[in-house]
PDB file of C-alpha atoms and ligand atoms in Angstrom:
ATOM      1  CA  UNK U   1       0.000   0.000   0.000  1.00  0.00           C
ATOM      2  CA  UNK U   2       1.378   3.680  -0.888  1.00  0.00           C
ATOM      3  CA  UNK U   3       0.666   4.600   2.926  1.00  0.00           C
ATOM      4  CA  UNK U   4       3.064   2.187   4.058  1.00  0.00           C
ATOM      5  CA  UNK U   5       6.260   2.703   1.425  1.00  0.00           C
ATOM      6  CA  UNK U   6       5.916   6.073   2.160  1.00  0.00           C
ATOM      7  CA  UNK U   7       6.536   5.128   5.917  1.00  0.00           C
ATOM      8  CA  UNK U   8      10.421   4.373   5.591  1.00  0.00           C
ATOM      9  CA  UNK U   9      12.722   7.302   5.848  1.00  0.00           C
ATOM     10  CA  UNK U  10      15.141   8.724   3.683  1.00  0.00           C
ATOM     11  CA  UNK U  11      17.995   6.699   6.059  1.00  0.00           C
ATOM     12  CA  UNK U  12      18.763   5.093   9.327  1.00  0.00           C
ATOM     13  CA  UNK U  13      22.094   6.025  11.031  1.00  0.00           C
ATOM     14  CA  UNK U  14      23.731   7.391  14.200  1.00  0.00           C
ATOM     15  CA  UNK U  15      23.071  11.014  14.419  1.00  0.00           C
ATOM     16  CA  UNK U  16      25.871  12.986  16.808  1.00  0.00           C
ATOM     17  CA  UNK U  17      24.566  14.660  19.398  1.00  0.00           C
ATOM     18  CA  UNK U  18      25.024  18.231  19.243  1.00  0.00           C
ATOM     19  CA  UNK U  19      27.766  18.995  21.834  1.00  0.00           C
ATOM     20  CA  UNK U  20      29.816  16.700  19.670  1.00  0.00           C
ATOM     21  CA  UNK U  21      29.224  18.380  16.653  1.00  0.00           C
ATOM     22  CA  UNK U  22      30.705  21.130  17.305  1.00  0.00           C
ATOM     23  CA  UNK U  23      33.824  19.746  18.806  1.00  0.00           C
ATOM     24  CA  UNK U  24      34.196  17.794  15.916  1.00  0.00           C
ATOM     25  CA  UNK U  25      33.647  20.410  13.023  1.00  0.00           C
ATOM     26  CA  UNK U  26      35.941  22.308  15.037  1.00  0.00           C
ATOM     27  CA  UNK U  27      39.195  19.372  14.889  1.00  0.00           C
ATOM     28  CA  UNK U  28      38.103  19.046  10.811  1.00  0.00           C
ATOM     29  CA  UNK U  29      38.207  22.809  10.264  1.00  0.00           C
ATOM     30  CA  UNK U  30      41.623  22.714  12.549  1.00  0.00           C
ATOM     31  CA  UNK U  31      42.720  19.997   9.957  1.00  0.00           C
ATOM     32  CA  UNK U  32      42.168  21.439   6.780  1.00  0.00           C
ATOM     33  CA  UNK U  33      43.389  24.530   8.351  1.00  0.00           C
ATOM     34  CA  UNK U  34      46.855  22.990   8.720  1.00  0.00           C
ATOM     35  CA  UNK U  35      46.682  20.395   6.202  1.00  0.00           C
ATOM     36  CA  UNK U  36      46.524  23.027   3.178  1.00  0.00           C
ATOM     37  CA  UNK U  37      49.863  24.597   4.621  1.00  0.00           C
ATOM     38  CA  UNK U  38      52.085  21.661   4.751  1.00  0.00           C
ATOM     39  CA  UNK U  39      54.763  21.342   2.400  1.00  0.00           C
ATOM     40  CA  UNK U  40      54.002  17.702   1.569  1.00  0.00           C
ATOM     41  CA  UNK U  41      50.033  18.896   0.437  1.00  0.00           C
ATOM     42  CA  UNK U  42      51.169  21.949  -1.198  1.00  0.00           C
ATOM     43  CA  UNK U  43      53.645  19.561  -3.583  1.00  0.00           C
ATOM     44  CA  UNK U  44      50.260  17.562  -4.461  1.00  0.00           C
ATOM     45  CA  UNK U  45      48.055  20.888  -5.251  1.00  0.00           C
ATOM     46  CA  UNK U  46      47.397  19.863  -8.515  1.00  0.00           C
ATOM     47  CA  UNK U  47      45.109  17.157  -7.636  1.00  0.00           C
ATOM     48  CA  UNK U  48      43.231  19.816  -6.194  1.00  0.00           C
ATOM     49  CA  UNK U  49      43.745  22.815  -8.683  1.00  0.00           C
ATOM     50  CA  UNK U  50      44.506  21.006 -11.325  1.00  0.00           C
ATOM     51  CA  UNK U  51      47.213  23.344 -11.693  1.00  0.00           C
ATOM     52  CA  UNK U  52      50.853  23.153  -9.619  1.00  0.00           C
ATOM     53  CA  UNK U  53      51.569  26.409  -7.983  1.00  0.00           C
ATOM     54  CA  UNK U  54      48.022  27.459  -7.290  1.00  0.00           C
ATOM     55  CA  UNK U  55      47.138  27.775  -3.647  1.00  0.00           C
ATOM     56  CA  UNK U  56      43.815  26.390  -2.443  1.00  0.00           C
ATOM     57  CA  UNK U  57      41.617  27.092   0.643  1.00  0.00           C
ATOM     58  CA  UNK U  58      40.462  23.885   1.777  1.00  0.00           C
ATOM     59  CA  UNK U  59      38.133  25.432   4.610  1.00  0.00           C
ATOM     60  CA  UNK U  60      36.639  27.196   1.254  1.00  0.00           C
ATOM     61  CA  UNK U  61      37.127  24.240  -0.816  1.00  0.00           C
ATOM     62  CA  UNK U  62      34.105  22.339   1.074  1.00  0.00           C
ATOM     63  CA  UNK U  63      30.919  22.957   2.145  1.00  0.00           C
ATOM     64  CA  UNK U  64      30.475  22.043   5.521  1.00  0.00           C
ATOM     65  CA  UNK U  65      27.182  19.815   6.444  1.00  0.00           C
ATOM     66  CA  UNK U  66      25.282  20.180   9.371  1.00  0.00           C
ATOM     67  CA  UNK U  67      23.206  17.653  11.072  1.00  0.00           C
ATOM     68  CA  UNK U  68      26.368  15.126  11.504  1.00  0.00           C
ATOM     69  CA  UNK U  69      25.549  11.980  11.269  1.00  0.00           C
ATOM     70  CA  UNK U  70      26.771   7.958  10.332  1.00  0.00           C
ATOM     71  CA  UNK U  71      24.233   6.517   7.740  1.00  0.00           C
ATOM     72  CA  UNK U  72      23.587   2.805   8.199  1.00  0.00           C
ATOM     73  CA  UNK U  73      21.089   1.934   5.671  1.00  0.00           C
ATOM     74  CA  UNK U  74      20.082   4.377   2.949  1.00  0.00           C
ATOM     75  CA  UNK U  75      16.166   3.180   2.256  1.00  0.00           C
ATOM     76  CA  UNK U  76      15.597   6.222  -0.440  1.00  0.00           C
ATOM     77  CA  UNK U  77      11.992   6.101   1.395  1.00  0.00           C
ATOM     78  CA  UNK U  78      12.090   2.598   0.298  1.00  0.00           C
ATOM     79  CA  UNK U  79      13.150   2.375  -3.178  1.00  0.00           C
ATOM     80  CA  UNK U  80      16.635   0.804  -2.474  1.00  0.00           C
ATOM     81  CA  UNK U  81      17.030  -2.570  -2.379  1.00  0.00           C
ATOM     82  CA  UNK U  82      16.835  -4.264   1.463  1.00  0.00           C
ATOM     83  CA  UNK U  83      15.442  -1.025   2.625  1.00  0.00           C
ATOM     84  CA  UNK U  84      11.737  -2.859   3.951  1.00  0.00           C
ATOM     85  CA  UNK U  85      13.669  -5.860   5.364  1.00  0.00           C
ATOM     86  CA  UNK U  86      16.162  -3.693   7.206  1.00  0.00           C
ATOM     87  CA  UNK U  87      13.472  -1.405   8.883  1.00  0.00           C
ATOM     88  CA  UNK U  88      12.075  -5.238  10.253  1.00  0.00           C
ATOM     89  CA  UNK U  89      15.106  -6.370  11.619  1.00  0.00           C
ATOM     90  CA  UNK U  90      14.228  -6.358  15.400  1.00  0.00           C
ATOM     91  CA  UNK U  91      17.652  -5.343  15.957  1.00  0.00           C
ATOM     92  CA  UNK U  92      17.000  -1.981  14.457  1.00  0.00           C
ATOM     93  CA  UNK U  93      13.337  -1.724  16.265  1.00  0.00           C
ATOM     94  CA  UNK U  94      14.838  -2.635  19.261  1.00  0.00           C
ATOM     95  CA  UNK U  95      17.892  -0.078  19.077  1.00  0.00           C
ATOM     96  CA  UNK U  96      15.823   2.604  17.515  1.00  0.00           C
ATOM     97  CA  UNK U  97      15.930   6.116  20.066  1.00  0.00           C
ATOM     98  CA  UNK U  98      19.160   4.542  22.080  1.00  0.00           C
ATOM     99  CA  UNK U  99      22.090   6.308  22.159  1.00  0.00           C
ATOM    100  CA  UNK U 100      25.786   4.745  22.246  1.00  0.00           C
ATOM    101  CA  UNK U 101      29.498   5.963  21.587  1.00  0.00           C
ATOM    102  CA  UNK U 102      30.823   6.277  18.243  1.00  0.00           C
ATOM    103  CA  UNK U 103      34.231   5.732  17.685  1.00  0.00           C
ATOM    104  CA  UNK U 104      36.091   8.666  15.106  1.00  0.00           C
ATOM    105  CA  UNK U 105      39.646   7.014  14.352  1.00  0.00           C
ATOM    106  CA  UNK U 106      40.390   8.529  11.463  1.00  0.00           C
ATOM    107  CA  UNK U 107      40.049  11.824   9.307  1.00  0.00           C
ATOM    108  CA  UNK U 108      40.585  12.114   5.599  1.00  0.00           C
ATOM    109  CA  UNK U 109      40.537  14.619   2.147  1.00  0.00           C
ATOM    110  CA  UNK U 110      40.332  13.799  -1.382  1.00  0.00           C
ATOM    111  CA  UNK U 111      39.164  16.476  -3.874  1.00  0.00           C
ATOM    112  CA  UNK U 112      35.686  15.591  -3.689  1.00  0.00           C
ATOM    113  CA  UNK U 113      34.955  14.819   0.018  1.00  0.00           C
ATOM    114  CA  UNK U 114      36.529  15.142   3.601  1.00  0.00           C
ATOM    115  CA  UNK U 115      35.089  12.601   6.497  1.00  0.00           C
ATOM    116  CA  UNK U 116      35.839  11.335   9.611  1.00  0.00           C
ATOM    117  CA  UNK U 117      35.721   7.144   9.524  1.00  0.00           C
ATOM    118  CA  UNK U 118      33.904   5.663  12.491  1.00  0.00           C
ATOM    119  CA  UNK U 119      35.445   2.166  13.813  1.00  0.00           C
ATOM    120  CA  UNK U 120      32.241   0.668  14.956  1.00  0.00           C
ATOM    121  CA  UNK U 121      31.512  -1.751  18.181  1.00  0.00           C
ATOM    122  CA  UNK U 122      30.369  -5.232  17.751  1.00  0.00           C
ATOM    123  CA  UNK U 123      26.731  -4.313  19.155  1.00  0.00           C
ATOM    124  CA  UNK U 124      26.958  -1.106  16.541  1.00  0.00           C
ATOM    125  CA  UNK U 125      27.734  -3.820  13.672  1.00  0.00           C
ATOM    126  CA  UNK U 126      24.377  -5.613  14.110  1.00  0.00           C
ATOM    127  CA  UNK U 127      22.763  -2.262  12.779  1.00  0.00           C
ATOM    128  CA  UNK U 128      25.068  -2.322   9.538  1.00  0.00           C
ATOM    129  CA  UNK U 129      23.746  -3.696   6.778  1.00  0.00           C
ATOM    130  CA  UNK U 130      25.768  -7.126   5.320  1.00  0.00           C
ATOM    131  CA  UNK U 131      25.991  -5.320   1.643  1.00  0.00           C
ATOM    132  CA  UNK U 132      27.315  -1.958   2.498  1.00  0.00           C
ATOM    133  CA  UNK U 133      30.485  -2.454   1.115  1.00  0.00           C
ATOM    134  CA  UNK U 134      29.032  -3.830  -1.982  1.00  0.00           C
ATOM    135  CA  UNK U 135      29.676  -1.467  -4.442  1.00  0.00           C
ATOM    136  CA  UNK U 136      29.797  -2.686  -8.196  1.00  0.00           C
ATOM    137  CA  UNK U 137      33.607  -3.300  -9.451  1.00  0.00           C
ATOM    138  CA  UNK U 138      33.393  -0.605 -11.390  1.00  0.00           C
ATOM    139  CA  UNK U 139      32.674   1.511  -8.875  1.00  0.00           C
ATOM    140  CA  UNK U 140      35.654   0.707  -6.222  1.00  0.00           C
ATOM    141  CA  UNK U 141      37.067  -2.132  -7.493  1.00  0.00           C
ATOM    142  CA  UNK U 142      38.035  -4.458  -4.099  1.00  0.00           C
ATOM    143  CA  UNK U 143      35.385  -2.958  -1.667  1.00  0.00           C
ATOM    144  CA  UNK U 144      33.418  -5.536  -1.667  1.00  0.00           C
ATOM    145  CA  UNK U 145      36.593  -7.602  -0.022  1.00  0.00           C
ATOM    146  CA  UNK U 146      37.151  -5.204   2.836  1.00  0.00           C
ATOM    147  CA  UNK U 147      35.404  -6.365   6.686  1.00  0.00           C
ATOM    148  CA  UNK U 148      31.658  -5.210   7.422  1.00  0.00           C
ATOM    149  CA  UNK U 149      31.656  -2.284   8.734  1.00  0.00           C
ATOM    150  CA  UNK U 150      34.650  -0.283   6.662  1.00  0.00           C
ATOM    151  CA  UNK U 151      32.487   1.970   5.050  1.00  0.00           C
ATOM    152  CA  UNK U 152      30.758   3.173   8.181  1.00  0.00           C
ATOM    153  CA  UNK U 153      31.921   7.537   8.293  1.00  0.00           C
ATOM    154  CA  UNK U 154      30.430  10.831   9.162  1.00  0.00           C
ATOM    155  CA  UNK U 155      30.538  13.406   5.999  1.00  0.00           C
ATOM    156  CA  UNK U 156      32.055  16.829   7.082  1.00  0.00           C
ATOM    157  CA  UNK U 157      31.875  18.269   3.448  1.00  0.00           C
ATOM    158  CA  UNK U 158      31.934  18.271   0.236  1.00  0.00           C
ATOM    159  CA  UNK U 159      33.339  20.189  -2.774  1.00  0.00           C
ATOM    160  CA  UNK U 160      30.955  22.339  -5.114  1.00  0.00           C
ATOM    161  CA  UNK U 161      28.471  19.699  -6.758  1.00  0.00           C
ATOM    162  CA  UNK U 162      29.204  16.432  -4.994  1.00  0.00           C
ATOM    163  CA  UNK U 163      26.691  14.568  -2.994  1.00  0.00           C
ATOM    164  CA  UNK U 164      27.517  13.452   0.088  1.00  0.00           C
ATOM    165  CA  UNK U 165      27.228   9.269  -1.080  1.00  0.00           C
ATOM    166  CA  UNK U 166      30.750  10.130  -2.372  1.00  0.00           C
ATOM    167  CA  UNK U 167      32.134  10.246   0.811  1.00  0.00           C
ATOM    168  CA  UNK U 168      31.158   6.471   1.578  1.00  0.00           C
ATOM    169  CA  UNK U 169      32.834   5.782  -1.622  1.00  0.00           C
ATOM    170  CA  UNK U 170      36.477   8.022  -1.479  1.00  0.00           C
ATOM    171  CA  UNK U 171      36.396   6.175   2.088  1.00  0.00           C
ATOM    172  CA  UNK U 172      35.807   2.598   0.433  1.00  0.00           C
ATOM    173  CA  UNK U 173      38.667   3.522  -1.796  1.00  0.00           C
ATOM    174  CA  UNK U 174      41.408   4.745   0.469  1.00  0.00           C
ATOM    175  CA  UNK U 175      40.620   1.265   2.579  1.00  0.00           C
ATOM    176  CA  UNK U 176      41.425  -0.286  -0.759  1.00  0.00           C
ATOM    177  CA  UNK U 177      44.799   0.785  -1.570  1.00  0.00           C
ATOM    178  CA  UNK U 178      47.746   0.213  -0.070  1.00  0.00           C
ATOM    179  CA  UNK U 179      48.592   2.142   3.100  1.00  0.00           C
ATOM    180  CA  UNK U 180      50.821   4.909   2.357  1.00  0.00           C
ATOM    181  CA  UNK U 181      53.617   5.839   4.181  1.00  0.00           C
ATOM    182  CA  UNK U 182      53.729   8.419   6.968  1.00  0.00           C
ATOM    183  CA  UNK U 183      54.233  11.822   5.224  1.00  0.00           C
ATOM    184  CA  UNK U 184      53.521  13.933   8.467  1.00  0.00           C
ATOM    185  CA  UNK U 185      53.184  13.526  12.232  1.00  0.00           C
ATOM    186  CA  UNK U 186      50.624  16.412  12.841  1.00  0.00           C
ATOM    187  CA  UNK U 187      49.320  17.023  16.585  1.00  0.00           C
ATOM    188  CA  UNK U 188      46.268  14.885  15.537  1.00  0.00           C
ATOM    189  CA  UNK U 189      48.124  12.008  14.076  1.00  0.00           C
ATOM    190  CA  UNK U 190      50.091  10.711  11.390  1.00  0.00           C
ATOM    191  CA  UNK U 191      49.165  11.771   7.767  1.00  0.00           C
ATOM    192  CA  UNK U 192      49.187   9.400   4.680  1.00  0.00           C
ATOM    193  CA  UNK U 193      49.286  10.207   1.273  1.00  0.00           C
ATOM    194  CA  UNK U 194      47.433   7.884  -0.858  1.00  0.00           C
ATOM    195  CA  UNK U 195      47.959   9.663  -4.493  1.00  0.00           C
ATOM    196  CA  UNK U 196      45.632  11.875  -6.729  1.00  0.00           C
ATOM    197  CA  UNK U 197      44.441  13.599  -3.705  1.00  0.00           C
ATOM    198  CA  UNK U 198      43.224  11.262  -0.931  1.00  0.00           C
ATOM    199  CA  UNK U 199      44.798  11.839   2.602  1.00  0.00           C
ATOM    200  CA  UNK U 200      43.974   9.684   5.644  1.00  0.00           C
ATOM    201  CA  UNK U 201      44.826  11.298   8.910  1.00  0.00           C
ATOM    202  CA  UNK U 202      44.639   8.568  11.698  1.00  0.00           C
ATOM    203  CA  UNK U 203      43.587   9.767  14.936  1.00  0.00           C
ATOM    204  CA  UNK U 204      46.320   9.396  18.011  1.00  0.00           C
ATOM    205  CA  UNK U 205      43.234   9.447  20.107  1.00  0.00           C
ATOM    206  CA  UNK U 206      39.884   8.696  18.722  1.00  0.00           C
ATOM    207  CA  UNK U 207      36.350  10.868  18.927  1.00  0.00           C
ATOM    208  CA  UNK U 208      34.164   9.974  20.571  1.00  0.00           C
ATOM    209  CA  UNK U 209      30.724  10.677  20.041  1.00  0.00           C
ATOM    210  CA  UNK U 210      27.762  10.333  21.440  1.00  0.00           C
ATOM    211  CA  UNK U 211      25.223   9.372  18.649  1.00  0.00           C
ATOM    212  CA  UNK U 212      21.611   8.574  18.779  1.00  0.00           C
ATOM    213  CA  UNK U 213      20.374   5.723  16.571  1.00  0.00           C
ATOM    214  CA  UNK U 214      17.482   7.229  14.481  1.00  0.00           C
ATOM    215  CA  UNK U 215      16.159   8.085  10.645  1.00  0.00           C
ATOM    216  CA  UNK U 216      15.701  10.875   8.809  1.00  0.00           C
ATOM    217  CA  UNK U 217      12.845  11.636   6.767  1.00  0.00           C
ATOM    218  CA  UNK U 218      13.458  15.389   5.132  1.00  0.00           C
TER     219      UNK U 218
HETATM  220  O1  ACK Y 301      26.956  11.398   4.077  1.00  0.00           O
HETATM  221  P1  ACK Y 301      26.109  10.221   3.931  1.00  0.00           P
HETATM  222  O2  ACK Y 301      26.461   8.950   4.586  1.00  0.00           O
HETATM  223  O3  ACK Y 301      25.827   9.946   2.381  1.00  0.00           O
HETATM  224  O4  ACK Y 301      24.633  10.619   4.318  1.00  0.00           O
HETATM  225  C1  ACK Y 301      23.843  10.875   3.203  1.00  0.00           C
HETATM  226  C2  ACK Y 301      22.466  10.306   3.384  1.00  0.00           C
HETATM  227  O5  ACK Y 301      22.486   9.027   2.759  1.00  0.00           O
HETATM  228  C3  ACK Y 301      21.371  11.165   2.736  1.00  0.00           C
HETATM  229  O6  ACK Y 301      21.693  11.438   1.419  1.00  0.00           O
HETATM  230  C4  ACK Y 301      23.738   8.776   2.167  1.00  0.00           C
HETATM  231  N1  ACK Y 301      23.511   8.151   0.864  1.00  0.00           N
HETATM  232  C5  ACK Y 301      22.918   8.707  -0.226  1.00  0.00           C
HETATM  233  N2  ACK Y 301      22.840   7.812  -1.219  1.00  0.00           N
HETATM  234  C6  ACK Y 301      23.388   6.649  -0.764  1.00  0.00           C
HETATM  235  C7  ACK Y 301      23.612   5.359  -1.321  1.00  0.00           C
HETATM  236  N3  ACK Y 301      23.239   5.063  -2.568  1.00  0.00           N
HETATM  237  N4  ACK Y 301      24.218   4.426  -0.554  1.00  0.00           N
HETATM  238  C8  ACK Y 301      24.614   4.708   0.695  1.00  0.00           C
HETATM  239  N5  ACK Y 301      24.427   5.902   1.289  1.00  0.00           N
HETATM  240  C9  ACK Y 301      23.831   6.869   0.574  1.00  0.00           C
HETATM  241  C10 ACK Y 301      24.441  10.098   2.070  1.00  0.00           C
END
């Protein structure tokens, strides 16, 4: 019945509770604040200008999101696949409202995206959905390889004209290349460069944030 598809939301994720939103969007601004003066970015700024001795504004570069949050299933109001099935799951019924800690270990940049990746609990994994990393071949060739769970991230921002789904995706990526070596040891952590554009900061201490288990509807 129409009544009833139009009764699952948009998505279901973790969505940060305020306090922590601001902390973090404060320690990614402080990132890209830093990360767009180092020496080691600057001789990579063509993968963000396209041309080599043009300077770029990353805090410009993106536009921040509000209403952080850590998607688990994206149900499109029920028009992607699993969405009915996953809203069932008693799992989700039962966690639905609760609020645990999510764990931010990592930060990272690529020209179309910047995220935080969230290292999630063994209770959090029964929420995420066993096709996330699923993407077709063509799409991120390997992903589908990588553990449950290594897709799970919070979108900061994105450049001009990119949705936010990308971020999922330039995460998926990064996890399938080779890790880099350590270009930088910033106050944060150490920096990796991962080639035409992507940087992974991981996190000496990890976030953590508070997160209630919900869905948006828009
Ligand atoms: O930043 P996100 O995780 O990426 O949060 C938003 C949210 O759903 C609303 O757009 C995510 N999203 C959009 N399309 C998809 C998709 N096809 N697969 C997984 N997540 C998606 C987006």
């Amino acid at each position: 019945a129409p009544l009833e598809e139009t009764s699952l939301p948009l998505y279901f994720g973790w969505f940060l509770l305020s306090p922590v939103q601001v902390k973090i969007g404060c320690t990614a601004m402080d990132f890209l604040k830093t990360l767009d003066t180092l020496e080691a970015f600057k001789k990579h700024i063509a993968d963000f200008t396209g041309e080599a001795e043009k300077e770029v504004d990353l805090e410009q570069y993106f536009q921040a999101k509000r209403s952080l949050h850590c998607t688990t299933k994206f149900c499109n109001y029920g028009k992607a696949d699993g969405a009915a099935e996953y809203a069932k799951n008693p799992v989700v019924i039962k966690s639905y409202g609760s609020v645990s800690e999510l764990s931010l270990t990592a930060l990272f940049v690529t020209p179309r995206t910047v995220g935080a990746r969230v290292s999630l609990s063994e209770q959090q994994l029964q929420l995420w959905p066993a096709d996330a990393e699923k993407e077709p071949e063509a799409a991120v060739p390997g992903s589908a390889a990588l553990p449950a769970g290594s897709r799970a991230h919070v979108t900061l921002g994105c450049a001009e004209g990119v949705q936010p789904v990308q971020t999922g995706l330039d995460l998926l990526q990064i996890l399938t290349l080779p890790q880099g070596e350590v270009v930088e040891e910033m106050e944060l952590g150490s920096l990796r460069y991962y080639g035409e554009g992507r940087w992974m900061l991981s996190l000496r201490e990890p976030i953590c944030a508070a997160a209630c288990f919900s869905s948006f509807y828009g």
